[in-house]
Amino acid sequence: MSSKPHRRPGAAPTRGASLVEVLIAVLVLSIGILGIAGLQARALQNNDSAFQRSQAVMLSYFILDAMRANVAVARSGGYDMEKTCSAVTGGSLAAEDQKTWMNALKDNLGQANTTCGEISCDPATSVCTVRVYWDDGRGVGGSSSQMIETRSRL
């Protein structure tokens, strides 16, 4: 009895993978790697967008803390400002706080004309509203114009 495997008469023995099989494997691997690269790029965009949103929230708390330190002026409307996208001039403590806040907004959220801040306080309830506007054009999906609003009672 022979230990050789049976083969059809006239058929060539098969050895290894054919060139077509190797090319298909490389193609499938390439498509997979491109997909992973796309996911990585999207993850980086979302990470940057989340970082900007965190910065905007932190900066809204920053001005609210400054207002709590000067609560009498804040309650009387000394910190109120319409939507402002340009530099604020200093002078009083409230104006210096606003100037520092606007500079921090521009430094952290971008020097664009769309990086703006707005503050309004209701003297009757002592509730102050801070709005931060910025452009999130590098983020994925949605609108590039972003706004967060933080309300707090002083």
PDB file of N, CA, C and O in Angstrom, residues 15-83:
ATOM      1  N   ARG A  15       0.711  23.626  -5.155  1.00  0.00           N
ATOM      2  CA  ARG A  15       1.725  24.031  -4.189  1.00  0.00           C
ATOM      3  C   ARG A  15       1.542  25.500  -3.872  1.00  0.00           C
ATOM      4  O   ARG A  15       1.682  26.343  -4.745  1.00  0.00           O
ATOM      5  N   GLY A  16       1.205  25.873  -2.644  1.00  0.00           N
ATOM      6  CA  GLY A  16       1.114  27.256  -2.223  1.00  0.00           C
ATOM      7  C   GLY A  16      -0.105  27.969  -2.791  1.00  0.00           C
ATOM      8  O   GLY A  16      -0.991  27.371  -3.379  1.00  0.00           O
ATOM      9  N   ALA A  17      -0.128  29.295  -2.620  1.00  0.00           N
ATOM     10  CA  ALA A  17      -1.247  30.116  -3.069  1.00  0.00           C
ATOM     11  C   ALA A  17      -0.948  30.673  -4.449  1.00  0.00           C
ATOM     12  O   ALA A  17       0.199  30.933  -4.814  1.00  0.00           O
ATOM     13  N   SER A  18      -1.978  30.888  -5.191  1.00  0.00           N
ATOM     14  CA  SER A  18      -1.796  31.478  -6.518  1.00  0.00           C
ATOM     15  C   SER A  18      -1.649  32.986  -6.393  1.00  0.00           C
ATOM     16  O   SER A  18      -1.976  33.585  -5.377  1.00  0.00           O
ATOM     17  N   LEU A  19      -1.164  33.604  -7.433  1.00  0.00           N
ATOM     18  CA  LEU A  19      -0.966  35.043  -7.450  1.00  0.00           C
ATOM     19  C   LEU A  19      -2.283  35.786  -7.276  1.00  0.00           C
ATOM     20  O   LEU A  19      -2.341  36.809  -6.601  1.00  0.00           O
ATOM     21  N   VAL A  20      -3.365  35.285  -7.834  1.00  0.00           N
ATOM     22  CA  VAL A  20      -4.677  35.925  -7.708  1.00  0.00           C
ATOM     23  C   VAL A  20      -5.128  35.935  -6.248  1.00  0.00           C
ATOM     24  O   VAL A  20      -5.642  36.935  -5.740  1.00  0.00           O
ATOM     25  N   GLU A  21      -4.927  34.826  -5.547  1.00  0.00           N
ATOM     26  CA  GLU A  21      -5.310  34.766  -4.139  1.00  0.00           C
ATOM     27  C   GLU A  21      -4.522  35.770  -3.309  1.00  0.00           C
ATOM     28  O   GLU A  21      -5.048  36.418  -2.415  1.00  0.00           O
ATOM     29  N   VAL A  22      -3.254  35.905  -3.594  1.00  0.00           N
ATOM     30  CA  VAL A  22      -2.413  36.871  -2.871  1.00  0.00           C
ATOM     31  C   VAL A  22      -2.892  38.289  -3.159  1.00  0.00           C
ATOM     32  O   VAL A  22      -2.997  39.124  -2.247  1.00  0.00           O
ATOM     33  N   LEU A  23      -3.187  38.615  -4.412  1.00  0.00           N
ATOM     34  CA  LEU A  23      -3.667  39.959  -4.759  1.00  0.00           C
ATOM     35  C   LEU A  23      -4.993  40.275  -4.077  1.00  0.00           C
ATOM     36  O   LEU A  23      -5.215  41.399  -3.603  1.00  0.00           O
ATOM     37  N   ILE A  24      -5.898  39.326  -4.009  1.00  0.00           N
ATOM     38  CA  ILE A  24      -7.183  39.548  -3.336  1.00  0.00           C
ATOM     39  C   ILE A  24      -6.966  39.784  -1.842  1.00  0.00           C
ATOM     40  O   ILE A  24      -7.584  40.665  -1.249  1.00  0.00           O
ATOM     41  N   ALA A  25      -6.067  39.022  -1.238  1.00  0.00           N
ATOM     42  CA  ALA A  25      -5.771  39.207   0.184  1.00  0.00           C
ATOM     43  C   ALA A  25      -5.190  40.600   0.446  1.00  0.00           C
ATOM     44  O   ALA A  25      -5.564  41.277   1.410  1.00  0.00           O
ATOM     45  N   VAL A  26      -4.302  41.054  -0.415  1.00  0.00           N
ATOM     46  CA  VAL A  26      -3.720  42.391  -0.266  1.00  0.00           C
ATOM     47  C   VAL A  26      -4.790  43.469  -0.449  1.00  0.00           C
ATOM     48  O   VAL A  26      -4.820  44.468   0.279  1.00  0.00           O
ATOM     49  N   LEU A  27      -5.697  43.272  -1.388  1.00  0.00           N
ATOM     50  CA  LEU A  27      -6.786  44.230  -1.621  1.00  0.00           C
ATOM     51  C   LEU A  27      -7.693  44.331  -0.396  1.00  0.00           C
ATOM     52  O   LEU A  27      -8.024  45.435   0.054  1.00  0.00           O
ATOM     53  N   VAL A  28      -8.089  43.206   0.158  1.00  0.00           N
ATOM     54  CA  VAL A  28      -8.945  43.205   1.352  1.00  0.00           C
ATOM     55  C   VAL A  28      -8.228  43.874   2.524  1.00  0.00           C
ATOM     56  O   VAL A  28      -8.814  44.680   3.255  1.00  0.00           O
ATOM     57  N   LEU A  29      -6.966  43.581   2.715  1.00  0.00           N
ATOM     58  CA  LEU A  29      -6.182  44.191   3.782  1.00  0.00           C
ATOM     59  C   LEU A  29      -6.076  45.707   3.587  1.00  0.00           C
ATOM     60  O   LEU A  29      -6.209  46.479   4.539  1.00  0.00           O
ATOM     61  N   SER A  30      -5.870  46.153   2.362  1.00  0.00           N
ATOM     62  CA  SER A  30      -5.757  47.583   2.059  1.00  0.00           C
ATOM     63  C   SER A  30      -7.056  48.316   2.369  1.00  0.00           C
ATOM     64  O   SER A  30      -7.050  49.411   2.944  1.00  0.00           O
ATOM     65  N   ILE A  31      -8.184  47.738   2.000  1.00  0.00           N
ATOM     66  CA  ILE A  31      -9.481  48.361   2.280  1.00  0.00           C
ATOM     67  C   ILE A  31      -9.690  48.463   3.791  1.00  0.00           C
ATOM     68  O   ILE A  31     -10.170  49.481   4.294  1.00  0.00           O
ATOM     69  N   GLY A  32      -9.314  47.444   4.510  1.00  0.00           N
ATOM     70  CA  GLY A  32      -9.434  47.474   5.967  1.00  0.00           C
ATOM     71  C   GLY A  32      -8.576  48.555   6.594  1.00  0.00           C
ATOM     72  O   GLY A  32      -9.009  49.272   7.495  1.00  0.00           O
ATOM     73  N   ILE A  33      -7.356  48.701   6.119  1.00  0.00           N
ATOM     74  CA  ILE A  33      -6.457  49.728   6.658  1.00  0.00           C
ATOM     75  C   ILE A  33      -6.977  51.125   6.331  1.00  0.00           C
ATOM     76  O   ILE A  33      -6.906  52.033   7.163  1.00  0.00           O
ATOM     77  N   LEU A  34      -7.522  51.329   5.138  1.00  0.00           N
ATOM     78  CA  LEU A  34      -8.109  52.630   4.790  1.00  0.00           C
ATOM     79  C   LEU A  34      -9.300  52.945   5.697  1.00  0.00           C
ATOM     80  O   LEU A  34      -9.494  54.091   6.112  1.00  0.00           O
ATOM     81  N   GLY A  35     -10.104  51.951   5.997  1.00  0.00           N
ATOM     82  CA  GLY A  35     -11.233  52.155   6.904  1.00  0.00           C
ATOM     83  C   GLY A  35     -10.779  52.558   8.292  1.00  0.00           C
ATOM     84  O   GLY A  35     -11.355  53.458   8.914  1.00  0.00           O
ATOM     85  N   ILE A  36      -9.749  51.927   8.786  1.00  0.00           N
ATOM     86  CA  ILE A  36      -9.211  52.267  10.107  1.00  0.00           C
ATOM     87  C   ILE A  36      -8.647  53.682  10.104  1.00  0.00           C
ATOM     88  O   ILE A  36      -8.828  54.433  11.061  1.00  0.00           O
ATOM     89  N   ALA A  37      -7.971  54.072   9.031  1.00  0.00           N
ATOM     90  CA  ALA A  37      -7.433  55.438   8.939  1.00  0.00           C
ATOM     91  C   ALA A  37      -8.557  56.468   8.939  1.00  0.00           C
ATOM     92  O   ALA A  37      -8.448  57.521   9.571  1.00  0.00           O
ATOM     93  N   GLY A  38      -9.662  56.173   8.244  1.00  0.00           N
ATOM     94  CA  GLY A  38     -10.816  57.080   8.246  1.00  0.00           C
ATOM     95  C   GLY A  38     -11.431  57.205   9.625  1.00  0.00           C
ATOM     96  O   GLY A  38     -11.812  58.306  10.058  1.00  0.00           O
ATOM     97  N   LEU A  39     -11.544  56.096  10.338  1.00  0.00           N
ATOM     98  CA  LEU A  39     -12.073  56.139  11.704  1.00  0.00           C
ATOM     99  C   LEU A  39     -11.174  56.952  12.620  1.00  0.00           C
ATOM    100  O   LEU A  39     -11.654  57.706  13.471  1.00  0.00           O
ATOM    101  N   GLN A  40      -9.874  56.815  12.455  1.00  0.00           N
ATOM    102  CA  GLN A  40      -8.932  57.579  13.276  1.00  0.00           C
ATOM    103  C   GLN A  40      -9.062  59.074  13.008  1.00  0.00           C
ATOM    104  O   GLN A  40      -9.052  59.880  13.934  1.00  0.00           O
ATOM    105  N   ALA A  41      -9.191  59.459  11.747  1.00  0.00           N
ATOM    106  CA  ALA A  41      -9.351  60.878  11.406  1.00  0.00           C
ATOM    107  C   ALA A  41     -10.637  61.437  12.010  1.00  0.00           C
ATOM    108  O   ALA A  41     -10.650  62.542  12.563  1.00  0.00           O
ATOM    109  N   ARG A  42     -11.719  60.691  11.929  1.00  0.00           N
ATOM    110  CA  ARG A  42     -12.993  61.134  12.502  1.00  0.00           C
ATOM    111  C   ARG A  42     -12.900  61.236  14.022  1.00  0.00           C
ATOM    112  O   ARG A  42     -13.431  62.155  14.631  1.00  0.00           O
ATOM    113  N   ALA A  43     -12.215  60.306  14.653  1.00  0.00           N
ATOM    114  CA  ALA A  43     -12.045  60.344  16.109  1.00  0.00           C
ATOM    115  C   ALA A  43     -11.261  61.582  16.532  1.00  0.00           C
ATOM    116  O   ALA A  43     -11.589  62.220  17.540  1.00  0.00           O
ATOM    117  N   LEU A  44     -10.248  61.945  15.760  1.00  0.00           N
ATOM    118  CA  LEU A  44      -9.476  63.150  16.073  1.00  0.00           C
ATOM    119  C   LEU A  44     -10.333  64.405  15.935  1.00  0.00           C
ATOM    120  O   LEU A  44     -10.238  65.326  16.757  1.00  0.00           O
ATOM    121  N   GLN A  45     -11.179  64.463  14.915  1.00  0.00           N
ATOM    122  CA  GLN A  45     -12.068  65.615  14.755  1.00  0.00           C
ATOM    123  C   GLN A  45     -13.048  65.709  15.915  1.00  0.00           C
ATOM    124  O   GLN A  45     -13.284  66.796  16.453  1.00  0.00           O
ATOM    125  N   ASN A  46     -13.636  64.603  16.295  1.00  0.00           N
ATOM    126  CA  ASN A  46     -14.580  64.608  17.419  1.00  0.00           C
ATOM    127  C   ASN A  46     -13.899  64.970  18.725  1.00  0.00           C
ATOM    128  O   ASN A  46     -14.484  65.660  19.563  1.00  0.00           O
ATOM    129  N   ASN A  47     -12.670  64.529  18.898  1.00  0.00           N
ATOM    130  CA  ASN A  47     -11.914  64.854  20.104  1.00  0.00           C
ATOM    131  C   ASN A  47     -11.648  66.356  20.181  1.00  0.00           C
ATOM    132  O   ASN A  47     -11.783  66.968  21.236  1.00  0.00           O
ATOM    133  N   ASP A  48     -11.283  66.957  19.062  1.00  0.00           N
ATOM    134  CA  ASP A  48     -11.039  68.400  19.028  1.00  0.00           C
ATOM    135  C   ASP A  48     -12.326  69.170  19.319  1.00  0.00           C
ATOM    136  O   ASP A  48     -12.321  70.158  20.057  1.00  0.00           O
ATOM    137  N   SER A  49     -13.425  68.719  18.767  1.00  0.00           N
ATOM    138  CA  SER A  49     -14.706  69.360  19.002  1.00  0.00           C
ATOM    139  C   SER A  49     -15.105  69.270  20.481  1.00  0.00           C
ATOM    140  O   SER A  49     -15.571  70.252  21.074  1.00  0.00           O
ATOM    141  N   ALA A  50     -14.918  68.114  21.088  1.00  0.00           N
ATOM    142  CA  ALA A  50     -15.239  67.939  22.506  1.00  0.00           C
ATOM    143  C   ALA A  50     -14.339  68.804  23.382  1.00  0.00           C
ATOM    144  O   ALA A  50     -14.785  69.371  24.389  1.00  0.00           O
ATOM    145  N   PHE A  51     -13.075  68.934  22.993  1.00  0.00           N
ATOM    146  CA  PHE A  51     -12.155  69.780  23.753  1.00  0.00           C
ATOM    147  C   PHE A  51     -12.602  71.239  23.713  1.00  0.00           C
ATOM    148  O   PHE A  51     -12.599  71.928  24.733  1.00  0.00           O
ATOM    149  N   GLN A  52     -13.010  71.718  22.537  1.00  0.00           N
ATOM    150  CA  GLN A  52     -13.486  73.102  22.435  1.00  0.00           C
ATOM    151  C   GLN A  52     -14.740  73.314  23.272  1.00  0.00           C
ATOM    152  O   GLN A  52     -14.894  74.345  23.920  1.00  0.00           O
ATOM    153  N   ARG A  53     -15.647  72.359  23.269  1.00  0.00           N
ATOM    154  CA  ARG A  53     -16.865  72.472  24.070  1.00  0.00           C
ATOM    155  C   ARG A  53     -16.512  72.529  25.567  1.00  0.00           C
ATOM    156  O   ARG A  53     -17.074  73.321  26.317  1.00  0.00           O
ATOM    157  N   SER A  54     -15.576  71.715  25.989  1.00  0.00           N
ATOM    158  CA  SER A  54     -15.139  71.738  27.394  1.00  0.00           C
ATOM    159  C   SER A  54     -14.516  73.085  27.747  1.00  0.00           C
ATOM    160  O   SER A  54     -14.752  73.622  28.836  1.00  0.00           O
ATOM    161  N   GLN A  55     -13.719  73.617  26.833  1.00  0.00           N
ATOM    162  CA  GLN A  55     -13.111  74.926  27.068  1.00  0.00           C
ATOM    163  C   GLN A  55     -14.179  76.012  27.199  1.00  0.00           C
ATOM    164  O   GLN A  55     -14.084  76.901  28.046  1.00  0.00           O
ATOM    165  N   ALA A  56     -15.216  75.957  26.354  1.00  0.00           N
ATOM    166  CA  ALA A  56     -16.284  76.951  26.406  1.00  0.00           C
ATOM    167  C   ALA A  56     -17.022  76.886  27.735  1.00  0.00           C
ATOM    168  O   ALA A  56     -17.320  77.928  28.341  1.00  0.00           O
ATOM    169  N   VAL A  57     -17.306  75.696  28.216  1.00  0.00           N
ATOM    170  CA  VAL A  57     -17.986  75.548  29.511  1.00  0.00           C
ATOM    171  C   VAL A  57     -17.094  76.076  30.632  1.00  0.00           C
ATOM    172  O   VAL A  57     -17.551  76.814  31.514  1.00  0.00           O
ATOM    173  N   MET A  58     -15.818  75.712  30.611  1.00  0.00           N
ATOM    174  CA  MET A  58     -14.895  76.179  31.637  1.00  0.00           C
ATOM    175  C   MET A  58     -14.799  77.706  31.649  1.00  0.00           C
ATOM    176  O   MET A  58     -14.796  78.335  32.708  1.00  0.00           O
ATOM    177  N   LEU A  59     -14.778  78.309  30.455  1.00  0.00           N
ATOM    178  CA  LEU A  59     -14.677  79.762  30.377  1.00  0.00           C
ATOM    179  C   LEU A  59     -15.963  80.456  30.832  1.00  0.00           C
ATOM    180  O   LEU A  59     -15.925  81.572  31.346  1.00  0.00           O
ATOM    181  N   SER A  60     -17.110  79.811  30.657  1.00  0.00           N
ATOM    182  CA  SER A  60     -18.346  80.397  31.182  1.00  0.00           C
ATOM    183  C   SER A  60     -18.317  80.383  32.715  1.00  0.00           C
ATOM    184  O   SER A  60     -18.752  81.336  33.361  1.00  0.00           O
ATOM    185  N   TYR A  61     -17.779  79.319  33.312  1.00  0.00           N
ATOM    186  CA  TYR A  61     -17.633  79.277  34.767  1.00  0.00           C
ATOM    187  C   TYR A  61     -16.606  80.299  35.238  1.00  0.00           C
ATOM    188  O   TYR A  61     -16.738  80.868  36.327  1.00  0.00           O
ATOM    189  N   PHE A  62     -15.596  80.532  34.417  1.00  0.00           N
ATOM    190  CA  PHE A  62     -14.550  81.497  34.749  1.00  0.00           C
ATOM    191  C   PHE A  62     -15.147  82.889  34.982  1.00  0.00           C
ATOM    192  O   PHE A  62     -14.875  83.531  35.993  1.00  0.00           O
ATOM    193  N   ILE A  63     -15.990  83.353  34.056  1.00  0.00           N
ATOM    194  CA  ILE A  63     -16.561  84.699  34.218  1.00  0.00           C
ATOM    195  C   ILE A  63     -17.599  84.710  35.340  1.00  0.00           C
ATOM    196  O   ILE A  63     -17.725  85.705  36.061  1.00  0.00           O
ATOM    197  N   LEU A  64     -18.334  83.622  35.524  1.00  0.00           N
ATOM    198  CA  LEU A  64     -19.291  83.570  36.627  1.00  0.00           C
ATOM    199  C   LEU A  64     -18.576  83.635  37.977  1.00  0.00           C
ATOM    200  O   LEU A  64     -19.067  84.290  38.910  1.00  0.00           O
ATOM    201  N   ASP A  65     -17.428  82.999  38.096  1.00  0.00           N
ATOM    202  CA  ASP A  65     -16.651  83.085  39.336  1.00  0.00           C
ATOM    203  C   ASP A  65     -16.144  84.502  39.568  1.00  0.00           C
ATOM    204  O   ASP A  65     -16.134  84.989  40.705  1.00  0.00           O
ATOM    205  N   ALA A  66     -15.726  85.175  38.511  1.00  0.00           N
ATOM    206  CA  ALA A  66     -15.298  86.571  38.643  1.00  0.00           C
ATOM    207  C   ALA A  66     -16.474  87.445  39.067  1.00  0.00           C
ATOM    208  O   ALA A  66     -16.316  88.370  39.881  1.00  0.00           O
ATOM    209  N   MET A  67     -17.651  87.147  38.553  1.00  0.00           N
ATOM    210  CA  MET A  67     -18.841  87.907  38.935  1.00  0.00           C
ATOM    211  C   MET A  67     -19.221  87.644  40.394  1.00  0.00           C
ATOM    212  O   MET A  67     -19.688  88.552  41.094  1.00  0.00           O
ATOM    213  N   ARG A  68     -19.024  86.436  40.878  1.00  0.00           N
ATOM    214  CA  ARG A  68     -19.307  86.128  42.288  1.00  0.00           C
ATOM    215  C   ARG A  68     -18.357  86.887  43.211  1.00  0.00           C
ATOM    216  O   ARG A  68     -18.715  87.224  44.345  1.00  0.00           O
ATOM    217  N   ALA A  69     -17.143  87.132  42.741  1.00  0.00           N
ATOM    218  CA  ALA A  69     -16.183  87.888  43.538  1.00  0.00           C
ATOM    219  C   ALA A  69     -16.549  89.368  43.601  1.00  0.00           C
ATOM    220  O   ALA A  69     -16.095  90.084  44.505  1.00  0.00           O
ATOM    221  N   ASN A  70     -17.368  89.837  42.684  1.00  0.00           N
ATOM    222  CA  ASN A  70     -17.796  91.242  42.622  1.00  0.00           C
ATOM    223  C   ASN A  70     -19.328  91.256  42.509  1.00  0.00           C
ATOM    224  O   ASN A  70     -19.894  91.850  41.605  1.00  0.00           O
ATOM    225  N   VAL A  71     -19.978  90.560  43.434  1.00  0.00           N
ATOM    226  CA  VAL A  71     -21.395  90.235  43.308  1.00  0.00           C
ATOM    227  C   VAL A  71     -22.305  91.466  43.296  1.00  0.00           C
ATOM    228  O   VAL A  71     -23.316  91.481  42.579  1.00  0.00           O
ATOM    229  N   ALA A  72     -21.984  92.504  44.034  1.00  0.00           N
ATOM    230  CA  ALA A  72     -22.857  93.689  44.059  1.00  0.00           C
ATOM    231  C   ALA A  72     -22.925  94.342  42.687  1.00  0.00           C
ATOM    232  O   ALA A  72     -24.005  94.719  42.215  1.00  0.00           O
ATOM    233  N   VAL A  73     -21.791  94.456  42.030  1.00  0.00           N
ATOM    234  CA  VAL A  73     -21.748  95.049  40.685  1.00  0.00           C
ATOM    235  C   VAL A  73     -22.440  94.122  39.681  1.00  0.00           C
ATOM    236  O   VAL A  73     -23.180  94.588  38.806  1.00  0.00           O
ATOM    237  N   ALA A  74     -22.219  92.816  39.814  1.00  0.00           N
ATOM    238  CA  ALA A  74     -22.832  91.859  38.886  1.00  0.00           C
ATOM    239  C   ALA A  74     -24.355  91.890  38.994  1.00  0.00           C
ATOM    240  O   ALA A  74     -25.058  91.884  37.979  1.00  0.00           O
ATOM    241  N   ARG A  75     -24.879  91.944  40.214  1.00  0.00           N
ATOM    242  CA  ARG A  75     -26.332  91.964  40.405  1.00  0.00           C
ATOM    243  C   ARG A  75     -26.960  93.251  39.876  1.00  0.00           C
ATOM    244  O   ARG A  75     -28.115  93.253  39.469  1.00  0.00           O
ATOM    245  N   SER A  76     -26.193  94.317  39.875  1.00  0.00           N
ATOM    246  CA  SER A  76     -26.729  95.596  39.380  1.00  0.00           C
ATOM    247  C   SER A  76     -26.554  95.753  37.867  1.00  0.00           C
ATOM    248  O   SER A  76     -26.906  96.788  37.314  1.00  0.00           O
ATOM    249  N   GLY A  77     -26.004  94.735  37.197  1.00  0.00           N
ATOM    250  CA  GLY A  77     -25.861  94.780  35.744  1.00  0.00           C
ATOM    251  C   GLY A  77     -24.533  95.307  35.258  1.00  0.00           C
ATOM    252  O   GLY A  77     -24.379  95.583  34.070  1.00  0.00           O
ATOM    253  N   GLY A  78     -23.558  95.438  36.140  1.00  0.00           N
ATOM    254  CA  GLY A  78     -22.251  95.960  35.758  1.00  0.00           C
ATOM    255  C   GLY A  78     -21.460  95.053  34.833  1.00  0.00           C
ATOM    256  O   GLY A  78     -20.529  95.504  34.168  1.00  0.00           O
ATOM    257  N   TYR A  79     -21.804  93.775  34.789  1.00  0.00           N
ATOM    258  CA  TYR A  79     -21.115  92.826  33.914  1.00  0.00           C
ATOM    259  C   TYR A  79     -21.884  92.562  32.630  1.00  0.00           C
ATOM    260  O   TYR A  79     -21.395  91.870  31.744  1.00  0.00           O
ATOM    261  N   ASP A  80     -23.099  93.085  32.526  1.00  0.00           N
ATOM    262  CA  ASP A  80     -23.922  92.828  31.346  1.00  0.00           C
ATOM    263  C   ASP A  80     -23.222  93.335  30.088  1.00  0.00           C
ATOM    264  O   ASP A  80     -22.664  94.429  30.078  1.00  0.00           O
ATOM    265  N   MET A  81     -23.260  92.520  29.054  1.00  0.00           N
ATOM    266  CA  MET A  81     -22.728  92.939  27.756  1.00  0.00           C
ATOM    267  C   MET A  81     -23.471  92.190  26.661  1.00  0.00           C
ATOM    268  O   MET A  81     -23.785  91.014  26.794  1.00  0.00           O
ATOM    269  N   GLU A  82     -23.789  92.915  25.617  1.00  0.00           N
ATOM    270  CA  GLU A  82     -24.424  92.311  24.447  1.00  0.00           C
ATOM    271  C   GLU A  82     -23.431  91.345  23.805  1.00  0.00           C
ATOM    272  O   GLU A  82     -22.261  91.325  24.163  1.00  0.00           O
ATOM    273  N   LYS A  83     -23.882  90.593  22.836  1.00  0.00           N
ATOM    274  CA  LYS A  83     -22.994  89.671  22.137  1.00  0.00           C
ATOM    275  C   LYS A  83     -21.829  90.459  21.547  1.00  0.00           C
ATOM    276  O   LYS A  83     -22.007  91.313  20.684  1.00  0.00           O
TER     277      LYS A  83
END
